[in-house]
Coordinates of C-alpha atoms in Angstrom, one line a residue:
X1 CA 133.4 106.6 198.3
X2 CA 130.2 105.5 196.6
X3 CA 129.3 109.1 196.0
X4 CA 132.8 109.9 194.8
X5 CA 132.6 106.9 192.5
X6 CA 129.3 108.0 191.2
X7 CA 130.7 111.4 190.6
X8 CA 133.7 110.0 188.8
X9 CA 131.4 107.8 186.7
X10 CA 129.2 110.7 185.9
X11 CA 132.2 112.7 184.9
X12 CA 133.4 109.9 182.7
X13 CA 130.0 109.6 181.1
X14 CA 129.8 113.3 180.6
X15 CA 133.3 113.1 179.0
X16 CA 132.1 110.4 176.7
X17 CA 129.0 112.4 175.7
X18 CA 131.2 115.5 175.1
X19 CA 133.6 113.4 172.9
X20 CA 130.6 112.0 171.0
X21 CA 129.2 115.5 170.4
X22 CA 132.6 116.6 169.2
X23 CA 133.0 113.7 166.8
X24 CA 129.5 114.3 165.4
X25 CA 130.4 117.9 164.7
X26 CA 133.8 117.1 163.3
X27 CA 132.6 114.3 161.0
X28 CA 131.0 116.5 158.3
X29 CA 134.0 118.8 158.2
X30 CA 136.4 115.9 157.6
X31 CA 134.1 114.6 154.9
X32 CA 134.1 117.9 153.1
X33 CA 137.9 118.3 153.2
X34 CA 138.3 115.1 151.2
X35 CA 137.0 116.9 148.1
X36 CA 139.2 120.1 148.4
X37 CA 142.5 120.1 146.4
X38 CA 145.5 121.8 147.7
X39 CA 147.4 124.4 145.7
X40 CA 150.1 121.9 144.9
X41 CA 147.6 119.3 143.7
X42 CA 146.0 121.9 141.4
X43 CA 149.4 122.9 140.0
X44 CA 150.4 119.3 139.4
X45 CA 147.1 118.6 137.6
X46 CA 147.6 121.7 135.4
X47 CA 151.2 120.7 134.6
X48 CA 150.1 117.2 133.6
X49 CA 147.3 118.6 131.4
X50 CA 149.7 121.0 129.6
X51 CA 152.2 118.1 129.1
X52 CA 149.5 115.9 127.7
X53 CA 148.3 118.6 125.4
X54 CA 151.8 119.3 124.2
X55 CA 152.5 115.6 123.6
X56 CA 149.3 115.3 121.6
X57 CA 150.3 118.3 119.4
X58 CA 153.8 117.0 119.0
X59 CA 152.4 113.5 118.1
X60 CA 150.0 114.9 115.5
X61 CA 152.7 117.1 113.9
X62 CA 155.1 114.2 113.8
X63 CA 152.5 111.8 112.5
X64 CA 151.8 114.2 109.6
X65 CA 155.3 115.3 108.8
X66 CA 157.2 112.0 109.2
X67 CA 158.1 110.6 105.8
X68 CA 158.6 107.1 107.1
X69 CA 155.3 106.7 108.9
X70 CA 154.4 103.9 106.5
X71 CA 157.4 101.9 105.5
X72 CA 155.5 100.3 102.6
X73 CA 155.1 103.7 100.9
X74 CA 152.2 102.4 98.8
X75 CA 154.2 99.5 97.3
X76 CA 152.5 96.2 96.5
X77 CA 153.0 93.5 99.2
X78 CA 153.2 90.7 96.8
X79 CA 155.9 92.5 94.8
X80 CA 157.8 93.1 98.1
X81 CA 157.8 89.3 98.9
X82 CA 158.3 88.4 95.2
X83 CA 155.3 86.0 95.1
X84 CA 152.2 86.0 92.8
X85 CA 148.9 87.2 94.0
X86 CA 147.5 83.7 94.3
X87 CA 150.4 82.3 96.3
X88 CA 149.6 79.9 99.1
X89 CA 150.4 80.6 102.7
X90 CA 153.3 78.1 102.5
X91 CA 154.8 79.9 99.5
X92 CA 154.4 83.3 101.3
X93 CA 156.2 81.9 104.4
X94 CA 159.0 80.4 102.3
X95 CA 159.6 83.6 100.4
X96 CA 159.6 85.6 103.6
X97 CA 162.2 83.4 105.2
X98 CA 164.6 83.6 102.3
X99 CA 164.3 87.4 101.9
X100 CA 164.6 87.9 105.7
X101 CA 167.8 86.0 105.8
X102 CA 169.1 87.9 102.7
X103 CA 168.5 91.3 104.2
X104 CA 169.1 90.5 107.9
X105 CA 171.6 92.7 109.7
X106 CA 173.8 89.7 110.3
X107 CA 174.3 89.5 106.5
X108 CA 174.4 93.2 105.6
X109 CA 175.7 96.1 107.5
X110 CA 172.7 98.5 107.9
X111 CA 175.0 101.4 108.8
X112 CA 176.8 101.3 105.5
X113 CA 173.6 100.4 103.5
X114 CA 170.6 102.2 105.1
X115 CA 168.3 100.9 102.3
X116 CA 168.8 97.4 103.6
X117 CA 167.1 98.3 106.8
X118 CA 164.1 99.8 105.0
X119 CA 164.0 96.7 102.8
X120 CA 164.0 94.4 105.8
X121 CA 161.2 96.4 107.5
X122 CA 159.1 96.3 104.4
X123 CA 159.5 92.5 104.1
X124 CA 158.5 92.1 107.7
X125 CA 155.5 94.4 107.4
X126 CA 154.3 92.6 104.2
X127 CA 154.6 89.2 105.7
X128 CA 152.7 90.4 108.8
X129 CA 149.7 91.3 106.6
X130 CA 149.8 88.4 104.1
X131 CA 150.3 85.7 106.8
X132 CA 147.0 86.7 108.5
X133 CA 144.1 85.4 106.4
X134 CA 141.7 88.2 107.5
X135 CA 144.2 91.0 106.9
X136 CA 145.1 89.4 103.5
X137 CA 141.4 89.4 102.4
X138 CA 141.0 93.1 103.4
X139 CA 144.2 94.0 101.6
X140 CA 143.1 92.1 98.4
X141 CA 139.8 93.9 98.5
X142 CA 141.5 97.3 98.8
X143 CA 143.8 96.5 95.9
X144 CA 140.8 95.5 93.8
X145 CA 139.2 98.9 94.5
X146 CA 142.4 100.8 93.9
X147 CA 142.8 99.2 90.4
X148 CA 140.1 101.6 89.4
X149 CA 142.6 104.4 89.6
X150 CA 141.8 108.0 88.5
X151 CA 144.3 109.1 85.8
X152 CA 145.3 112.7 85.6
X153 CA 147.8 115.0 83.7
X154 CA 148.5 117.0 86.9
X155 CA 151.5 116.4 89.1
X156 CA 151.5 113.4 91.4
X157 CA 152.7 114.6 94.8
X158 CA 154.1 112.1 97.3
X159 CA 156.1 112.3 100.5
X160 CA 159.3 111.7 98.6
X161 CA 158.9 114.7 96.2
X162 CA 156.7 117.0 98.3
X163 CA 159.6 119.2 99.6
X164 CA 161.3 119.3 96.3
X165 CA 158.1 120.3 94.4
X166 CA 156.0 122.3 96.8
X167 CA 158.0 123.7 99.7
X168 CA 159.2 127.2 98.8
X169 CA 158.1 126.9 95.2
X170 CA 155.3 129.4 95.1
X171 CA 151.5 128.9 94.8
X172 CA 150.1 125.4 94.4
X173 CA 146.6 124.0 94.0
X174 CA 146.5 120.6 95.6
X175 CA 143.8 118.0 95.7
X176 CA 143.7 115.0 98.1
X177 CA 141.7 112.1 96.7
X178 CA 141.1 108.4 96.8
X179 CA 140.6 106.2 93.8
X180 CA 137.5 104.2 95.1
X181 CA 135.4 107.3 96.0
X182 CA 132.5 108.0 93.7
X183 CA 132.7 111.7 94.6
X184 CA 136.4 111.8 93.5
X185 CA 135.5 109.9 90.3
X186 CA 132.8 112.5 89.5
X187 CA 135.2 115.4 90.3
X188 CA 138.1 114.1 88.1
X189 CA 136.8 115.5 84.8
X190 CA 136.4 119.0 86.4
X191 CA 139.8 118.7 88.0
X192 CA 141.4 118.0 84.6
X193 CA 139.8 121.0 83.1
X194 CA 141.1 123.2 85.9
X195 CA 144.6 121.8 85.5
X196 CA 144.5 122.5 81.7
X197 CA 143.3 126.1 82.3
X198 CA 146.0 126.8 84.9
X199 CA 148.8 125.1 83.2
X200 CA 151.9 127.3 83.2
X201 CA 150.6 129.7 85.8
X202 CA 150.8 127.9 89.2
X203 CA 151.5 124.4 90.3
X204 CA 148.6 121.9 90.2
X205 CA 149.0 118.5 91.8
X206 CA 147.3 115.6 93.6
X207 CA 148.0 113.5 96.6
X208 CA 146.6 109.9 96.8
X209 CA 145.3 109.5 100.3
X210 CA 145.1 105.7 100.0
X211 CA 148.8 105.4 99.1
X212 CA 150.3 108.3 101.0
X213 CA 148.2 108.6 104.2
X214 CA 150.6 110.7 106.2
X215 CA 151.0 113.5 103.6
X216 CA 147.3 113.4 102.6
X217 CA 146.1 113.6 106.2
X218 CA 148.3 116.6 106.8
X219 CA 147.1 118.5 103.8
X220 CA 143.4 117.8 104.5
X221 CA 141.4 119.8 107.0
X222 CA 140.0 118.0 110.0
X223 CA 136.7 116.2 109.5
X224 CA 136.9 116.8 105.8
X225 CA 136.2 114.1 103.2
X226 CA 137.8 113.6 99.8
X227 CA 138.2 115.2 97.5
X228 CA 139.9 118.0 99.5
X229 CA 141.1 121.0 97.4
X230 CA 143.1 123.9 98.8
X231 CA 145.5 126.7 97.6
X232 CA 148.9 126.5 99.3
X233 CA 152.0 128.8 99.4
X234 CA 154.7 126.3 100.2
X235 CA 153.6 124.7 103.5
X236 CA 151.1 127.5 104.4
X237 CA 147.4 127.1 103.5
X238 CA 146.0 130.2 101.8
X239 CA 142.4 129.2 101.0
X240 CA 140.4 126.0 101.0
X241 CA 137.5 125.0 98.8
X242 CA 134.4 124.6 100.9
X243 CA 131.9 122.4 99.1
X244 CA 128.9 123.8 101.0
X245 CA 129.8 127.5 100.4
X246 CA 131.8 127.9 97.2
X247 CA 130.9 127.4 93.6
X248 CA 132.2 123.9 92.7
X249 CA 132.7 124.3 89.0
X250 CA 135.7 125.0 86.7
X251 CA 135.0 128.8 86.8
X252 CA 134.4 128.7 90.5
X253 CA 137.6 127.0 91.3
X254 CA 139.6 129.3 89.1
X255 CA 138.0 132.3 90.7
X256 CA 138.9 130.8 94.1
X257 CA 142.5 130.5 93.0
X258 CA 142.6 134.1 91.8
X259 CA 141.1 135.4 95.0
X260 CA 143.6 133.4 97.1
X261 CA 146.6 134.7 95.2
X262 CA 145.3 138.3 95.4
X263 CA 144.8 137.8 99.2
X264 CA 148.3 136.2 99.5
X265 CA 150.1 139.0 97.8
X266 CA 147.8 141.9 98.9
X267 CA 146.8 142.8 95.4
X268 CA 144.1 145.5 95.2
X269 CA 141.3 145.9 92.7
X270 CA 141.0 149.3 91.0
X271 CA 137.5 150.3 89.9
X272 CA 137.6 154.1 90.0
X273 CA 140.0 156.8 88.5
X274 CA 140.7 158.1 92.0
X275 CA 142.0 154.7 93.1
X276 CA 144.3 154.6 90.0
X277 CA 145.7 158.1 90.8
X278 CA 146.4 157.2 94.4
X279 CA 148.1 153.9 93.3
X280 CA 150.3 155.5 90.7
X281 CA 151.4 158.4 93.0
X282 CA 153.1 156.0 95.4
X283 CA 156.8 156.7 95.5
X284 CA 158.0 154.1 98.0
X285 CA 157.6 151.0 95.8
X286 CA 157.4 149.8 92.2
X287 CA 153.8 149.6 91.1
X288 CA 152.5 146.8 88.9
X289 CA 149.1 147.1 87.3
X290 CA 147.4 144.2 85.4
X291 CA 144.7 145.2 82.9
X292 CA 142.5 142.4 81.7
X293 CA 139.6 140.0 82.5
X294 CA 139.0 139.3 86.2
X295 CA 139.9 135.8 87.5
X296 CA 141.4 134.9 84.1
X297 CA 144.5 132.8 83.5
X298 CA 146.5 135.9 82.6
X299 CA 145.5 137.7 85.9
X300 CA 146.5 134.6 87.9
X301 CA 149.8 134.4 86.0
X302 CA 150.8 138.0 86.4
X303 CA 149.8 138.3 90.0
X304 CA 151.7 135.1 90.9
X305 CA 154.8 136.2 89.0
X306 CA 154.8 139.7 90.6
X307 CA 154.1 138.4 94.1
X308 CA 156.6 135.6 93.9
X309 CA 159.5 137.7 92.6
X310 CA 162.4 137.4 95.0
X311 CA 164.2 140.4 96.5
X312 CA 161.4 142.7 95.3
X313 CA 158.8 144.7 97.2
X314 CA 156.1 145.4 94.5
X315 CA 152.7 146.9 95.0
X316 CA 150.2 144.9 92.9
X317 CA 146.8 146.0 91.5
X318 CA 144.4 144.6 89.0
X319 CA 141.5 146.2 86.9
X320 CA 139.0 144.7 84.5
X321 CA 137.5 148.0 83.4
X322 CA 138.6 149.3 80.0
X323 CA 138.1 152.9 81.1
X324 CA 140.7 152.5 83.8
X325 CA 143.1 150.8 81.4
X326 CA 142.7 153.6 78.8
X327 CA 143.3 156.2 81.5
X328 CA 146.5 154.3 82.7
X329 CA 147.9 153.9 79.2
X330 CA 145.9 155.1 76.2
X331 CA 145.8 152.7 73.3
X332 CA 146.8 149.6 75.3
X333 CA 144.9 146.4 74.4
X334 CA 144.3 143.9 77.2
X335 CA 145.7 141.8 78.6
X336 CA 148.6 144.0 79.6
X337 CA 151.0 144.5 82.4
X338 CA 152.1 148.1 83.4
X339 CA 155.0 148.9 85.7
X340 CA 155.4 152.3 87.3
X341 CA 159.0 152.9 88.4
X342 CA 158.8 156.5 89.3
X343 CA 159.8 157.9 85.9
X344 CA 158.1 161.3 86.1
X345 CA 156.5 162.7 83.0
X346 CA 156.9 159.4 81.1
X347 CA 154.4 156.6 80.5
X348 CA 154.8 153.3 82.4
X349 CA 156.7 150.4 81.1
X350 CA 154.3 148.0 79.4
X351 CA 154.2 144.3 78.5
X352 CA 151.4 142.9 76.3
X353 CA 150.7 140.0 74.0
X354 CA 151.0 136.3 74.9
X355 CA 151.4 135.8 78.7
X356 CA 154.0 133.2 79.6
X357 CA 155.5 132.8 83.1
X358 CA 159.1 133.0 82.1
X359 CA 158.7 136.0 79.9
X360 CA 156.6 137.9 82.5
X361 CA 159.2 137.1 85.2
X362 CA 162.0 138.3 83.1
X363 CA 160.1 141.6 82.4
X364 CA 159.4 142.2 86.1
X365 CA 163.0 141.3 87.0
X366 CA 164.3 144.1 84.7
X367 CA 161.9 146.6 86.1
X368 CA 161.7 145.7 89.8
X369 CA 163.7 148.8 91.1
X370 CA 162.6 152.4 91.3
X371 CA 164.2 154.8 89.0
X372 CA 164.1 157.6 91.6
X373 CA 163.6 156.1 95.1
X374 CA 163.3 158.2 98.2
X375 CA 166.3 157.8 100.6
X376 CA 165.7 157.1 104.3
X377 CA 166.8 154.5 106.9
X378 CA 164.9 151.5 105.4
X379 CA 165.8 152.2 101.8
X380 CA 169.4 153.1 102.2
X381 CA 170.7 149.8 100.7
X382 CA 168.3 150.0 97.8
X383 CA 169.5 153.5 96.8
X384 CA 173.2 153.4 97.8
X385 CA 173.9 149.7 98.1
X386 CA 173.7 148.8 94.4
X387 CA 176.4 151.2 93.1
X388 CA 179.6 152.7 94.3
X389 CA 178.3 156.2 93.8
X390 CA 174.9 157.7 94.4
X391 CA 173.5 161.2 93.7
X392 CA 170.6 162.4 95.9
X393 CA 168.4 165.4 95.4
X394 CA 167.6 167.1 98.8
X395 CA 164.1 168.6 99.6
X396 CA 162.1 169.4 102.6
X397 CA 158.8 168.2 104.0
X398 CA 157.2 171.7 103.5
X399 CA 158.4 171.9 99.9
X400 CA 158.8 168.5 98.3
X401 CA 161.2 167.7 95.5
X402 CA 160.3 169.5 92.3
X403 CA 159.9 167.6 89.1
X404 CA 162.6 169.8 87.5
X405 CA 165.1 168.7 90.1
X406 CA 164.4 165.0 89.6
X407 CA 164.6 165.3 85.8
X408 CA 167.8 167.3 86.0
X409 CA 169.4 164.7 88.3
X410 CA 168.4 161.8 86.0
X411 CA 169.9 163.6 82.9
X412 CA 173.1 164.5 84.8
X413 CA 173.5 160.8 85.9
X414 CA 173.1 159.7 82.2
X415 CA 175.7 162.2 81.1
X416 CA 178.2 161.1 83.8
X417 CA 177.7 157.4 82.8
X418 CA 178.3 158.3 79.1
X419 CA 181.4 160.5 79.7
X420 CA 183.1 158.7 82.5
X421 CA 181.7 155.1 82.3
X422 CA 180.6 155.1 86.0
X423 CA 177.0 154.4 86.8
X424 CA 175.5 156.6 89.4
X425 CA 172.4 155.6 91.3
X426 CA 169.9 158.5 91.9
X427 CA 167.3 159.2 94.5
X428 CA 165.7 161.8 96.7
X429 CA 165.7 162.8 100.3
X430 CA 163.4 164.9 102.4
X431 CA 164.8 166.9 105.4
X432 CA 162.8 166.4 108.5
X433 CA 162.5 164.5 111.7
X434 CA 162.6 161.1 110.0
X435 CA 165.5 161.8 107.6
X436 CA 168.0 164.4 109.0
X437 CA 171.1 162.8 107.6
X438 CA 171.7 165.5 105.0
X439 CA 171.7 168.2 107.6
X440 CA 174.9 166.7 109.2
X441 CA 176.9 167.5 106.2
X442 CA 175.5 170.9 105.6
X443 CA 173.0 170.2 102.8
X444 CA 169.8 172.2 102.6
X445 CA 166.6 172.0 100.5
X446 CA 167.4 172.3 96.8
X447 CA 171.0 171.0 97.1
X448 CA 172.4 167.7 95.8
X449 CA 174.2 165.1 97.8
X450 CA 176.8 162.7 96.3
X451 CA 177.5 159.6 98.4
X452 CA 180.3 157.2 97.7
X453 CA 182.2 154.3 99.2
X454 CA 184.7 153.4 96.5
X455 CA 187.0 151.3 98.8
X456 CA 184.2 149.4 100.6
X457 CA 181.9 148.0 98.0
X458 CA 179.7 145.2 99.3
X459 CA 180.0 146.0 103.0
X460 CA 177.1 146.8 105.4
X461 CA 176.3 150.2 106.7
X462 CA 178.7 151.3 109.3
X463 CA 181.5 148.9 108.3
X464 CA 183.0 151.0 105.5
X465 CA 183.9 154.7 105.2
X466 CA 181.1 156.6 103.5
X467 CA 182.1 159.8 101.8
X468 CA 179.4 162.4 101.2
X469 CA 179.8 165.6 99.2
X470 CA 177.4 168.5 98.9
X471 CA 176.6 170.3 95.5
X472 CA 174.9 173.6 96.2
X473 CA 171.8 174.5 94.2
X474 CA 173.6 177.7 92.9
X475 CA 176.4 175.5 91.5
X476 CA 174.1 173.2 89.6
X477 CA 171.6 175.2 87.6
X478 CA 171.3 172.8 84.7
X479 CA 172.1 169.1 84.0
X480 CA 175.5 169.9 82.4
X481 CA 176.7 171.9 85.4
X482 CA 175.5 169.2 87.8
X483 CA 177.2 166.5 85.8
X484 CA 180.5 168.5 85.8
X485 CA 180.4 168.7 89.6
X486 CA 179.6 165.0 90.0
X487 CA 182.5 164.1 87.7
X488 CA 184.8 166.2 89.7
X489 CA 183.8 164.5 92.9
X490 CA 184.2 161.1 91.2
X491 CA 187.7 162.0 90.0
X492 CA 188.8 163.1 93.5
X493 CA 189.1 166.8 92.9
X494 CA 186.6 167.8 95.6
X495 CA 187.8 168.1 99.2
X496 CA 186.3 165.5 101.6
X497 CA 184.1 166.7 104.4
X498 CA 185.1 166.8 108.1
X499 CA 185.4 163.4 109.8
X500 CA 182.9 164.2 112.6
X501 CA 180.3 165.1 110.0
X502 CA 180.9 161.8 108.2
X503 CA 180.4 159.8 111.4
X504 CA 177.1 161.7 112.1
X505 CA 176.0 161.1 108.6
X506 CA 176.6 157.3 108.8
X507 CA 174.8 157.1 112.1
X508 CA 171.8 158.9 110.8
X509 CA 171.5 156.5 107.8
X510 CA 172.0 153.3 109.7
X511 CA 168.8 151.1 109.5
X512 CA 166.8 151.1 112.7
X513 CA 166.7 147.7 114.5
X514 CA 163.3 146.4 115.2
X515 CA 162.0 146.6 118.8
X516 CA 162.1 143.5 120.9
X517 CA 158.3 143.4 121.2
X518 CA 157.9 143.6 117.4
X519 CA 160.2 140.6 117.0
X520 CA 158.4 138.7 119.7
X521 CA 155.0 139.4 118.0
X522 CA 156.4 138.3 114.6
X523 CA 157.7 135.1 116.1
X524 CA 154.3 134.3 117.7
X525 CA 152.5 135.0 114.4
X526 CA 154.7 132.4 112.7
X527 CA 153.8 129.7 115.2
X528 CA 151.0 127.3 114.6
X529 CA 147.7 127.6 116.4
X530 CA 148.4 124.6 118.7
X531 CA 151.8 125.9 119.6
X532 CA 150.4 129.3 120.4
X533 CA 147.7 127.7 122.7
X534 CA 150.4 125.6 124.4
X535 CA 152.6 128.7 125.0
X536 CA 149.7 130.7 126.4
X537 CA 148.7 127.9 128.8
X538 CA 152.3 127.6 130.0
X539 CA 152.5 131.4 130.6
X540 CA 149.2 131.4 132.5
X541 CA 150.4 128.5 134.6
X542 CA 153.7 130.3 135.4
X543 CA 151.8 133.4 136.3
X544 CA 149.5 131.6 138.7
X545 CA 152.4 129.9 140.4
X546 CA 154.1 133.3 140.9
X547 CA 150.8 135.1 141.9
X548 CA 149.7 132.7 144.7
X549 CA 152.7 133.3 147.0
X550 CA 152.5 137.0 146.4
X551 CA 148.8 137.2 147.3
X552 CA 149.5 135.1 150.4
X553 CA 152.2 137.4 151.5
X554 CA 150.0 140.5 150.9
X555 CA 146.9 139.2 152.7
X556 CA 148.7 137.7 155.6
X557 CA 147.7 134.7 157.7
X558 CA 144.0 133.9 157.3
X559 CA 141.7 134.0 160.5
X560 CA 140.6 130.7 162.0
X561 CA 137.4 129.3 160.6
X562 CA 134.1 129.7 162.6
X563 CA 134.1 126.0 163.5
X564 CA 137.3 126.3 165.6
X565 CA 135.8 129.2 167.6
X566 CA 132.7 127.2 168.4
X567 CA 134.8 124.2 169.5
X568 CA 136.8 126.4 171.8
X569 CA 133.7 127.8 173.4
X570 CA 132.4 124.2 173.9
X571 CA 135.6 123.1 175.5
X572 CA 135.4 126.1 178.0
X573 CA 131.8 125.1 178.9
X574 CA 132.9 121.5 179.4
X575 CA 135.7 122.6 181.7
X576 CA 133.3 124.7 183.8
X577 CA 130.9 121.8 184.1
X578 CA 133.7 119.5 185.3
X579 CA 134.7 122.0 187.9
X580 CA 131.1 122.3 189.1
X581 CA 130.9 118.4 189.3
X582 CA 134.1 118.4 191.4
X583 CA 132.7 121.0 193.8
X584 CA 129.4 119.0 194.2
X585 CA 131.4 115.8 195.0
X586 CA 133.5 117.5 197.6
X587 CA 130.4 118.9 199.3
X588 CA 128.8 115.5 199.4
X589 CA 131.9 114.1 201.0

């Protein structure tokens, strides 16, 4: 029994030793696992980070765009409480109580009179500042500094009039300033000269950061001090004046504005005759060429007028070389504005003399359409959508439209308008892979195509019945014969084409819809940088969440770690030792 007890005790001691060894080996592993995050924890942390980033972006945009961020809106606190500047604390408290009772919601219905709520909030905010002696001293000191206000003849932009003046109103040069800054005081004279030089060309205005902090902060770049100057197209920044890189002078700022407008409207600079020839030979758009001094008031005015013209797709170019101007239009004195509308064999339409915005816009409005545009899917409404009837000269890609055919069609359209009183739009069409509409109605190169929709004026392509008639080249050898054929079609003497050909013709001319990827890319380009970053982070997070289960399914269950194999071997050895101890005890018994 003593030997058996000793064996059992040795067995127990051995078990305790084994358990201690196991605990010593397992302790480091448990310590390491405390610092390893599971997949769910990583996803939760990423989601929280994305939400915090999105909340920060939303808060910054809301803080910059909210018009009611500061209910005081730059108003004088003493005027709000209707007390003098040297009023005592008792007088301020008394005035606050009387005004608070007057504008309280129990006295006035805020739903019917929203201004009463704003008035009450202003009274409360003013009393909150003036009732505190420290805040009142700081406010009085700020008011003393702001009395040294910087006067200007440029437009004063505030939160109240920003959307009415700036948003969607073309190019603006905007300065954000404060009255008590020595730098802004020094820059004021230069700013006035710039405003006088640019008067009547683009909008020039200022935002007082001290009185309109929300709008001023939004228009300033981050970590930038006042004065902050930038060129804006509505709510989109075009170019910003960098004090450390740009020429901070009157001429330098005007040059910056000219470069920003040229960049915004993609205006090219012509310095060689080859560039002028390539610019003039474009047939897809109306071409506008300014001849005059570079970075001048006239160049800024003409570029802004041409680029800001609504419902017009104009190609803009500028040149300051007299040799290029003489080649474009001999005898023209700068500054001048030339418009190429595709009138072959004739000089461009010119505007010269005193440059005023209204006169230049009226001139461009009259000449914003091509005289002889080329007909394809994207220009169908431009050619055939303006008039009930259109006449199109048909050519081929191998042999383009001849100048004689274009001139003959123009003269025939003029004769039809003078004889019948119906205006006919003219254009050209090239047969090929891109534009094969004329082939559906039997037109070949050299023929003329007359397109009409007399009963469906104003409808979109495909909604109305388009009628197309072919005038063969043999039947129209001169403008008079072509005009006679067109008049006969207009009067209804020509037989209509087959119905199946009409449907094929309409389908071939229907504008192509943009691909889905193109629309998505345009939508992403219109988003702000913060919104794009937030969207990309969300997409990456979704991709990781979908990828982890997929990789786990492909790779299968992972093998046990090496530590588990070692523990299994140690357990086997312990069991063998226990069996040996039992055998020894039995033998001793």
